[in-house]
């Protein structure tokens, strides 16, 4: 089917039903990469089959792993105990997490690899990753401009480092730890507050010893070089970042009750749920259980009278991808919702602070943009705008959710990019009763 040029969301009747959250994007990238670094077979259940993950699957194949799709969400990776010399450029598409983790992993092997991506990924900064890798001994050759893809990385003999982050980032931490697996000595990353810990958890599942030392603020994560990974079984939990969209719609569309099944409840990923509850959301969790080393549960959102809150900046690491959809729900809350300490949003797939502010303002919502955040003042939402997304999937989905409760329809451009993280988003939302239409 042709990809529509626009999607339009209109004020919908009460939403209801149960939807399965797609596989977690962060876990899916890591399952493929660690499986390729390991010796033997890694069977993955629940893999997210979005464009970003498929780009990572192609990348690890280029590094010598065998990758097979066995069925819906079921994949098998057969690793040869490390990365081999690739024959061509590693094209990561739009996958920011994928390229950064792959660069860290590749730096530990005596190979030369050139990493590239689409126009959006070429705009994203890379020195935050390549800087630490260079300190460990990797050699870099920027092909266009410093700090931007494409870049050639020559790996090999690395030395461990003790790296202190000023802003917690799971991507930076993970890239350093993956390089550290093949470095001489103990590699350590200290974070000012804990970022998502999927890499640490999954490394242990592959047989790697990882130390975590809580500190007065944040923590210190370390591993010794020379450890080998052994293939294992990985069950990917439901992505809380994706589940946020149907749940947000359930909170703001009058009369709604929506349940997302199998959502990961890792405390480093549930900052949005905590924030919603502080805003007065009727949000409950049932059927708690373990899957793939992570606690999961079924999360139900019911239409709620929300109020504005001040989101603690320290919570940003646990919900950095969810601020766009939080801003969409804040548009319907009474009073102001203050979101600060989130400058990282400006260097995602787009400048998400600027795009969310512009889109909300076009829909009649009061927004005050700041260098490191923004303030959304809720009230009646007029809607009636066509929102420019710059190809950012979370900007598109957030404004479509907004349109389901706005007075007038909300249209987004470039909706094809939604497939990078949430294939089947429109069909899932329509199944709950959402009025979302496409146009050529």
PDB file of N, CA, C and O in Angstrom, residues 200-259:
ATOM      1  N   UNK A 200      22.833  -3.328  30.976  1.00  0.00           N
ATOM      2  CA  UNK A 200      23.378  -4.061  32.122  1.00  0.00           C
ATOM      3  C   UNK A 200      22.623  -5.370  32.348  1.00  0.00           C
ATOM      4  O   UNK A 200      23.222  -6.436  32.543  1.00  0.00           O
ATOM      5  N   UNK A 201      21.292  -5.294  32.316  1.00  0.00           N
ATOM      6  CA  UNK A 201      20.482  -6.494  32.549  1.00  0.00           C
ATOM      7  C   UNK A 201      20.727  -7.539  31.463  1.00  0.00           C
ATOM      8  O   UNK A 201      20.868  -8.739  31.753  1.00  0.00           O
ATOM      9  N   UNK A 202      20.772  -7.099  30.211  1.00  0.00           N
ATOM     10  CA  UNK A 202      20.912  -8.057  29.125  1.00  0.00           C
ATOM     11  C   UNK A 202      22.319  -8.636  29.051  1.00  0.00           C
ATOM     12  O   UNK A 202      22.505  -9.812  28.718  1.00  0.00           O
ATOM     13  N   UNK A 203      23.332  -7.823  29.358  1.00  0.00           N
ATOM     14  CA  UNK A 203      24.697  -8.356  29.396  1.00  0.00           C
ATOM     15  C   UNK A 203      24.792  -9.516  30.384  1.00  0.00           C
ATOM     16  O   UNK A 203      25.433 -10.537  30.109  1.00  0.00           O
ATOM     17  N   UNK A 204      24.142  -9.376  31.530  1.00  0.00           N
ATOM     18  CA  UNK A 204      24.161 -10.467  32.521  1.00  0.00           C
ATOM     19  C   UNK A 204      23.506 -11.720  31.956  1.00  0.00           C
ATOM     20  O   UNK A 204      23.979 -12.839  32.191  1.00  0.00           O
ATOM     21  N   UNK A 205      22.423 -11.542  31.204  1.00  0.00           N
ATOM     22  CA  UNK A 205      21.758 -12.695  30.590  1.00  0.00           C
ATOM     23  C   UNK A 205      22.679 -13.407  29.607  1.00  0.00           C
ATOM     24  O   UNK A 205      22.568 -14.624  29.416  1.00  0.00           O
ATOM     25  N   UNK A 206      23.605 -12.676  28.989  1.00  0.00           N
ATOM     26  CA  UNK A 206      24.569 -13.265  28.050  1.00  0.00           C
ATOM     27  C   UNK A 206      25.840 -13.744  28.757  1.00  0.00           C
ATOM     28  O   UNK A 206      26.805 -14.113  28.093  1.00  0.00           O
ATOM     29  N   UNK A 207      25.844 -13.710  30.089  1.00  0.00           N
ATOM     30  CA  UNK A 207      26.951 -14.274  30.851  1.00  0.00           C
ATOM     31  C   UNK A 207      28.031 -13.308  31.276  1.00  0.00           C
ATOM     32  O   UNK A 207      29.098 -13.738  31.742  1.00  0.00           O
ATOM     33  N   UNK A 208      27.796 -12.008  31.160  1.00  0.00           N
ATOM     34  CA  UNK A 208      28.805 -11.006  31.510  1.00  0.00           C
ATOM     35  C   UNK A 208      28.577 -10.504  32.940  1.00  0.00           C
ATOM     36  O   UNK A 208      27.433 -10.240  33.342  1.00  0.00           O
ATOM     37  N   UNK A 209      29.644 -10.364  33.684  1.00  0.00           N
ATOM     38  CA  UNK A 209      29.558  -9.794  35.029  1.00  0.00           C
ATOM     39  C   UNK A 209      29.600  -8.273  34.928  1.00  0.00           C
ATOM     40  O   UNK A 209      30.547  -7.706  34.379  1.00  0.00           O
ATOM     41  N   UNK A 210      28.579  -7.620  35.443  1.00  0.00           N
ATOM     42  CA  UNK A 210      28.480  -6.160  35.424  1.00  0.00           C
ATOM     43  C   UNK A 210      28.270  -5.677  36.849  1.00  0.00           C
ATOM     44  O   UNK A 210      27.381  -6.159  37.550  1.00  0.00           O
ATOM     45  N   UNK A 211      29.105  -4.721  37.276  1.00  0.00           N
ATOM     46  CA  UNK A 211      28.972  -4.167  38.618  1.00  0.00           C
ATOM     47  C   UNK A 211      28.186  -2.871  38.602  1.00  0.00           C
ATOM     48  O   UNK A 211      28.381  -2.036  37.715  1.00  0.00           O
ATOM     49  N   UNK A 212      27.298  -2.712  39.566  1.00  0.00           N
ATOM     50  CA  UNK A 212      26.535  -1.475  39.713  1.00  0.00           C
ATOM     51  C   UNK A 212      26.671  -1.008  41.161  1.00  0.00           C
ATOM     52  O   UNK A 212      26.274  -1.714  42.086  1.00  0.00           O
ATOM     53  N   UNK A 213      27.247   0.178  41.344  1.00  0.00           N
ATOM     54  CA  UNK A 213      27.461   0.728  42.671  1.00  0.00           C
ATOM     55  C   UNK A 213      26.610   1.979  42.845  1.00  0.00           C
ATOM     56  O   UNK A 213      26.889   3.017  42.216  1.00  0.00           O
ATOM     57  N   UNK A 214      25.532   1.927  43.665  1.00  0.00           N
ATOM     58  CA  UNK A 214      24.735   3.131  43.914  1.00  0.00           C
ATOM     59  C   UNK A 214      25.582   4.199  44.595  1.00  0.00           C
ATOM     60  O   UNK A 214      26.423   3.895  45.456  1.00  0.00           O
ATOM     61  N   UNK A 215      25.361   5.455  44.202  1.00  0.00           N
ATOM     62  CA  UNK A 215      26.076   6.568  44.799  1.00  0.00           C
ATOM     63  C   UNK A 215      25.068   7.554  45.363  1.00  0.00           C
ATOM     64  O   UNK A 215      23.853   7.388  45.204  1.00  0.00           O
ATOM     65  N   UNK A 216      25.567   8.580  46.048  1.00  0.00           N
ATOM     66  CA  UNK A 216      24.670   9.561  46.643  1.00  0.00           C
ATOM     67  C   UNK A 216      23.751  10.161  45.597  1.00  0.00           C
ATOM     68  O   UNK A 216      22.569  10.390  45.828  1.00  0.00           O
ATOM     69  N   UNK A 217      24.296  10.415  44.416  1.00  0.00           N
ATOM     70  CA  UNK A 217      23.496  10.851  43.272  1.00  0.00           C
ATOM     71  C   UNK A 217      23.912   9.996  42.086  1.00  0.00           C
ATOM     72  O   UNK A 217      25.061  10.015  41.656  1.00  0.00           O
ATOM     73  N   UNK A 218      22.986   9.207  41.560  1.00  0.00           N
ATOM     74  CA  UNK A 218      23.297   8.377  40.413  1.00  0.00           C
ATOM     75  C   UNK A 218      23.929   7.057  40.796  1.00  0.00           C
ATOM     76  O   UNK A 218      23.748   6.550  41.908  1.00  0.00           O
ATOM     77  N   UNK A 219      24.725   6.516  39.884  1.00  0.00           N
ATOM     78  CA  UNK A 219      25.386   5.241  40.127  1.00  0.00           C
ATOM     79  C   UNK A 219      26.606   5.093  39.247  1.00  0.00           C
ATOM     80  O   UNK A 219      26.858   5.889  38.361  1.00  0.00           O
ATOM     81  N   UNK A 220      27.355   4.021  39.525  1.00  0.00           N
ATOM     82  CA  UNK A 220      28.613   3.740  38.847  1.00  0.00           C
ATOM     83  C   UNK A 220      28.527   2.318  38.300  1.00  0.00           C
ATOM     84  O   UNK A 220      28.350   1.363  39.063  1.00  0.00           O
ATOM     85  N   UNK A 221      28.629   2.188  36.977  1.00  0.00           N
ATOM     86  CA  UNK A 221      28.492   0.894  36.322  1.00  0.00           C
ATOM     87  C   UNK A 221      29.852   0.491  35.745  1.00  0.00           C
ATOM     88  O   UNK A 221      30.538   1.316  35.121  1.00  0.00           O
ATOM     89  N   UNK A 222      30.239  -0.769  35.942  1.00  0.00           N
ATOM     90  CA  UNK A 222      31.565  -1.183  35.491  1.00  0.00           C
ATOM     91  C   UNK A 222      31.549  -2.621  35.000  1.00  0.00           C
ATOM     92  O   UNK A 222      30.699  -3.428  35.395  1.00  0.00           O
ATOM     93  N   UNK A 223      32.495  -2.918  34.116  1.00  0.00           N
ATOM     94  CA  UNK A 223      32.718  -4.299  33.675  1.00  0.00           C
ATOM     95  C   UNK A 223      34.178  -4.472  33.296  1.00  0.00           C
ATOM     96  O   UNK A 223      34.853  -3.523  32.881  1.00  0.00           O
ATOM     97  N   UNK A 224      34.651  -5.691  33.419  1.00  0.00           N
ATOM     98  CA  UNK A 224      36.030  -6.030  33.092  1.00  0.00           C
ATOM     99  C   UNK A 224      36.120  -6.502  31.659  1.00  0.00           C
ATOM    100  O   UNK A 224      35.285  -7.281  31.191  1.00  0.00           O
ATOM    101  N   UNK A 225      37.133  -6.013  30.932  1.00  0.00           N
ATOM    102  CA  UNK A 225      37.329  -6.425  29.557  1.00  0.00           C
ATOM    103  C   UNK A 225      37.747  -7.872  29.447  1.00  0.00           C
ATOM    104  O   UNK A 225      38.248  -8.470  30.407  1.00  0.00           O
ATOM    105  N   UNK A 226      37.521  -8.448  28.266  1.00  0.00           N
ATOM    106  CA  UNK A 226      37.918  -9.828  28.018  1.00  0.00           C
ATOM    107  C   UNK A 226      36.822 -10.844  28.252  1.00  0.00           C
ATOM    108  O   UNK A 226      37.012 -12.039  27.991  1.00  0.00           O
ATOM    109  N   UNK A 227      35.669 -10.395  28.759  1.00  0.00           N
ATOM    110  CA  UNK A 227      34.565 -11.329  28.979  1.00  0.00           C
ATOM    111  C   UNK A 227      33.893 -11.686  27.652  1.00  0.00           C
ATOM    112  O   UNK A 227      33.794 -10.866  26.756  1.00  0.00           O
ATOM    113  N   UNK A 228      33.432 -12.923  27.560  1.00  0.00           N
ATOM    114  CA  UNK A 228      32.810 -13.398  26.336  1.00  0.00           C
ATOM    115  C   UNK A 228      31.313 -13.606  26.545  1.00  0.00           C
ATOM    116  O   UNK A 228      30.874 -14.003  27.615  1.00  0.00           O
ATOM    117  N   UNK A 229      30.554 -13.355  25.500  1.00  0.00           N
ATOM    118  CA  UNK A 229      29.108 -13.503  25.547  1.00  0.00           C
ATOM    119  C   UNK A 229      28.704 -14.854  24.973  1.00  0.00           C
ATOM    120  O   UNK A 229      29.300 -15.325  24.001  1.00  0.00           O
ATOM    121  N   UNK A 230      27.696 -15.456  25.571  1.00  0.00           N
ATOM    122  CA  UNK A 230      27.155 -16.730  25.099  1.00  0.00           C
ATOM    123  C   UNK A 230      25.692 -16.534  24.720  1.00  0.00           C
ATOM    124  O   UNK A 230      24.923 -15.938  25.482  1.00  0.00           O
ATOM    125  N   UNK A 231      25.310 -17.034  23.541  1.00  0.00           N
ATOM    126  CA  UNK A 231      23.944 -16.868  23.079  1.00  0.00           C
ATOM    127  C   UNK A 231      22.930 -17.356  24.099  1.00  0.00           C
ATOM    128  O   UNK A 231      23.181 -18.314  24.847  1.00  0.00           O
ATOM    129  N   UNK A 232      21.772 -16.714  24.121  1.00  0.00           N
ATOM    130  CA  UNK A 232      20.752 -17.038  25.122  1.00  0.00           C
ATOM    131  C   UNK A 232      19.379 -16.743  24.543  1.00  0.00           C
ATOM    132  O   UNK A 232      19.249 -16.321  23.391  1.00  0.00           O
ATOM    133  N   UNK A 233      18.348 -16.977  25.324  1.00  0.00           N
ATOM    134  CA  UNK A 233      16.978 -16.636  24.917  1.00  0.00           C
ATOM    135  C   UNK A 233      16.614 -15.286  25.509  1.00  0.00           C
ATOM    136  O   UNK A 233      16.894 -15.005  26.673  1.00  0.00           O
ATOM    137  N   UNK A 234      16.000 -14.433  24.693  1.00  0.00           N
ATOM    138  CA  UNK A 234      15.601 -13.098  25.135  1.00  0.00           C
ATOM    139  C   UNK A 234      14.113 -12.903  24.843  1.00  0.00           C
ATOM    140  O   UNK A 234      13.679 -13.081  23.705  1.00  0.00           O
ATOM    141  N   UNK A 235      13.355 -12.535  25.875  1.00  0.00           N
ATOM    142  CA  UNK A 235      11.944 -12.184  25.702  1.00  0.00           C
ATOM    143  C   UNK A 235      11.823 -10.670  25.837  1.00  0.00           C
ATOM    144  O   UNK A 235      12.129 -10.113  26.895  1.00  0.00           O
ATOM    145  N   UNK A 236      11.427 -10.006  24.761  1.00  0.00           N
ATOM    146  CA  UNK A 236      11.345  -8.548  24.750  1.00  0.00           C
ATOM    147  C   UNK A 236       9.999  -8.104  25.321  1.00  0.00           C
ATOM    148  O   UNK A 236       8.938  -8.518  24.834  1.00  0.00           O
ATOM    149  N   UNK A 237      10.044  -7.276  26.344  1.00  0.00           N
ATOM    150  CA  UNK A 237       8.826  -6.781  26.981  1.00  0.00           C
ATOM    151  C   UNK A 237       8.169  -5.695  26.128  1.00  0.00           C
ATOM    152  O   UNK A 237       8.786  -5.128  25.219  1.00  0.00           O
ATOM    153  N   UNK A 238       6.913  -5.393  26.424  1.00  0.00           N
ATOM    154  CA  UNK A 238       6.189  -4.341  25.724  1.00  0.00           C
ATOM    155  C   UNK A 238       6.779  -2.972  26.014  1.00  0.00           C
ATOM    156  O   UNK A 238       7.176  -2.668  27.150  1.00  0.00           O
ATOM    157  N   UNK A 239       6.843  -2.128  25.002  1.00  0.00           N
ATOM    158  CA  UNK A 239       7.517  -0.823  25.087  1.00  0.00           C
ATOM    159  C   UNK A 239       6.630   0.209  25.785  1.00  0.00           C
ATOM    160  O   UNK A 239       5.578   0.578  25.261  1.00  0.00           O
ATOM    161  N   UNK A 240       7.034   0.712  26.955  1.00  0.00           N
ATOM    162  CA  UNK A 240       6.225   1.745  27.615  1.00  0.00           C
ATOM    163  C   UNK A 240       6.159   3.035  26.814  1.00  0.00           C
ATOM    164  O   UNK A 240       5.170   3.773  26.899  1.00  0.00           O
ATOM    165  N   UNK A 241       7.190   3.331  26.014  1.00  0.00           N
ATOM    166  CA  UNK A 241       7.182   4.541  25.197  1.00  0.00           C
ATOM    167  C   UNK A 241       6.107   4.472  24.123  1.00  0.00           C
ATOM    168  O   UNK A 241       5.502   5.487  23.771  1.00  0.00           O
ATOM    169  N   UNK A 242       5.864   3.274  23.578  1.00  0.00           N
ATOM    170  CA  UNK A 242       4.821   3.103  22.577  1.00  0.00           C
ATOM    171  C   UNK A 242       3.442   2.974  23.221  1.00  0.00           C
ATOM    172  O   UNK A 242       2.455   3.536  22.741  1.00  0.00           O
ATOM    173  N   UNK A 243       3.375   2.227  24.318  1.00  0.00           N
ATOM    174  CA  UNK A 243       2.105   2.081  25.025  1.00  0.00           C
ATOM    175  C   UNK A 243       1.566   3.427  25.481  1.00  0.00           C
ATOM    176  O   UNK A 243       0.350   3.599  25.664  1.00  0.00           O
ATOM    177  N   UNK A 244       2.447   4.414  25.637  1.00  0.00           N
ATOM    178  CA  UNK A 244       2.029   5.737  26.102  1.00  0.00           C
ATOM    179  C   UNK A 244       0.987   6.372  25.196  1.00  0.00           C
ATOM    180  O   UNK A 244       0.121   7.118  25.675  1.00  0.00           O
ATOM    181  N   UNK A 245       1.014   6.079  23.898  1.00  0.00           N
ATOM    182  CA  UNK A 245       0.106   6.763  22.972  1.00  0.00           C
ATOM    183  C   UNK A 245      -1.351   6.309  23.131  1.00  0.00           C
ATOM    184  O   UNK A 245      -2.235   7.151  23.314  1.00  0.00           O
ATOM    185  N   UNK A 246      -1.669   5.011  23.085  1.00  0.00           N
ATOM    186  CA  UNK A 246      -3.061   4.643  23.352  1.00  0.00           C
ATOM    187  C   UNK A 246      -3.499   4.980  24.776  1.00  0.00           C
ATOM    188  O   UNK A 246      -4.663   5.344  25.004  1.00  0.00           O
ATOM    189  N   UNK A 247      -2.583   4.891  25.736  1.00  0.00           N
ATOM    190  CA  UNK A 247      -2.945   5.231  27.112  1.00  0.00           C
ATOM    191  C   UNK A 247      -3.248   6.726  27.238  1.00  0.00           C
ATOM    192  O   UNK A 247      -4.206   7.119  27.929  1.00  0.00           O
ATOM    193  N   UNK A 248      -2.453   7.567  26.572  1.00  0.00           N
ATOM    194  CA  UNK A 248      -2.709   9.011  26.598  1.00  0.00           C
ATOM    195  C   UNK A 248      -4.077   9.318  26.010  1.00  0.00           C
ATOM    196  O   UNK A 248      -4.838  10.141  26.545  1.00  0.00           O
ATOM    197  N   UNK A 249      -4.409   8.642  24.915  1.00  0.00           N
ATOM    198  CA  UNK A 249      -5.719   8.856  24.306  1.00  0.00           C
ATOM    199  C   UNK A 249      -6.826   8.467  25.280  1.00  0.00           C
ATOM    200  O   UNK A 249      -7.863   9.140  25.373  1.00  0.00           O
ATOM    201  N   UNK A 250      -6.613   7.376  26.026  1.00  0.00           N
ATOM    202  CA  UNK A 250      -7.593   6.972  27.012  1.00  0.00           C
ATOM    203  C   UNK A 250      -7.798   8.005  28.103  1.00  0.00           C
ATOM    204  O   UNK A 250      -8.913   8.184  28.613  1.00  0.00           O
ATOM    205  N   UNK A 251      -6.746   8.729  28.453  1.00  0.00           N
ATOM    206  CA  UNK A 251      -6.843   9.744  29.509  1.00  0.00           C
ATOM    207  C   UNK A 251      -7.588  10.994  29.058  1.00  0.00           C
ATOM    208  O   UNK A 251      -8.257  11.643  29.873  1.00  0.00           O
ATOM    209  N   UNK A 252      -7.495  11.358  27.772  1.00  0.00           N
ATOM    210  CA  UNK A 252      -8.013  12.666  27.352  1.00  0.00           C
ATOM    211  C   UNK A 252      -9.315  12.602  26.557  1.00  0.00           C
ATOM    212  O   UNK A 252      -9.995  13.623  26.430  1.00  0.00           O
ATOM    213  N   UNK A 253      -9.687  11.427  26.028  1.00  0.00           N
ATOM    214  CA  UNK A 253     -10.952  11.322  25.285  1.00  0.00           C
ATOM    215  C   UNK A 253     -12.059  10.959  26.275  1.00  0.00           C
ATOM    216  O   UNK A 253     -11.998   9.894  26.900  1.00  0.00           O
ATOM    217  N   UNK A 254     -13.069  11.808  26.444  1.00  0.00           N
ATOM    218  CA  UNK A 254     -14.116  11.562  27.446  1.00  0.00           C
ATOM    219  C   UNK A 254     -14.766  10.189  27.296  1.00  0.00           C
ATOM    220  O   UNK A 254     -15.040   9.723  26.191  1.00  0.00           O
ATOM    221  N   UNK A 255     -14.964   9.535  28.444  1.00  0.00           N
ATOM    222  CA  UNK A 255     -15.643   8.248  28.482  1.00  0.00           C
ATOM    223  C   UNK A 255     -14.788   7.051  28.146  1.00  0.00           C
ATOM    224  O   UNK A 255     -15.290   5.926  28.070  1.00  0.00           O
ATOM    225  N   UNK A 256     -13.489   7.238  27.959  1.00  0.00           N
ATOM    226  CA  UNK A 256     -12.620   6.157  27.479  1.00  0.00           C
ATOM    227  C   UNK A 256     -12.076   5.283  28.599  1.00  0.00           C
ATOM    228  O   UNK A 256     -11.898   5.726  29.743  1.00  0.00           O
ATOM    229  N   UNK A 257     -11.776   4.035  28.240  1.00  0.00           N
ATOM    230  CA  UNK A 257     -11.034   3.103  29.097  1.00  0.00           C
ATOM    231  C   UNK A 257     -10.215   2.203  28.189  1.00  0.00           C
ATOM    232  O   UNK A 257     -10.761   1.397  27.434  1.00  0.00           O
ATOM    233  N   UNK A 258      -8.896   2.341  28.240  1.00  0.00           N
ATOM    234  CA  UNK A 258      -7.987   1.653  27.328  1.00  0.00           C
ATOM    235  C   UNK A 258      -6.956   0.883  28.136  1.00  0.00           C
ATOM    236  O   UNK A 258      -6.397   1.412  29.099  1.00  0.00           O
ATOM    237  N   UNK A 259      -6.691  -0.349  27.744  1.00  0.00           N
ATOM    238  CA  UNK A 259      -5.679  -1.170  28.413  1.00  0.00           C
ATOM    239  C   UNK A 259      -4.580  -1.544  27.426  1.00  0.00           C
ATOM    240  O   UNK A 259      -4.861  -1.983  26.296  1.00  0.00           O
TER     241      UNK A 259
END
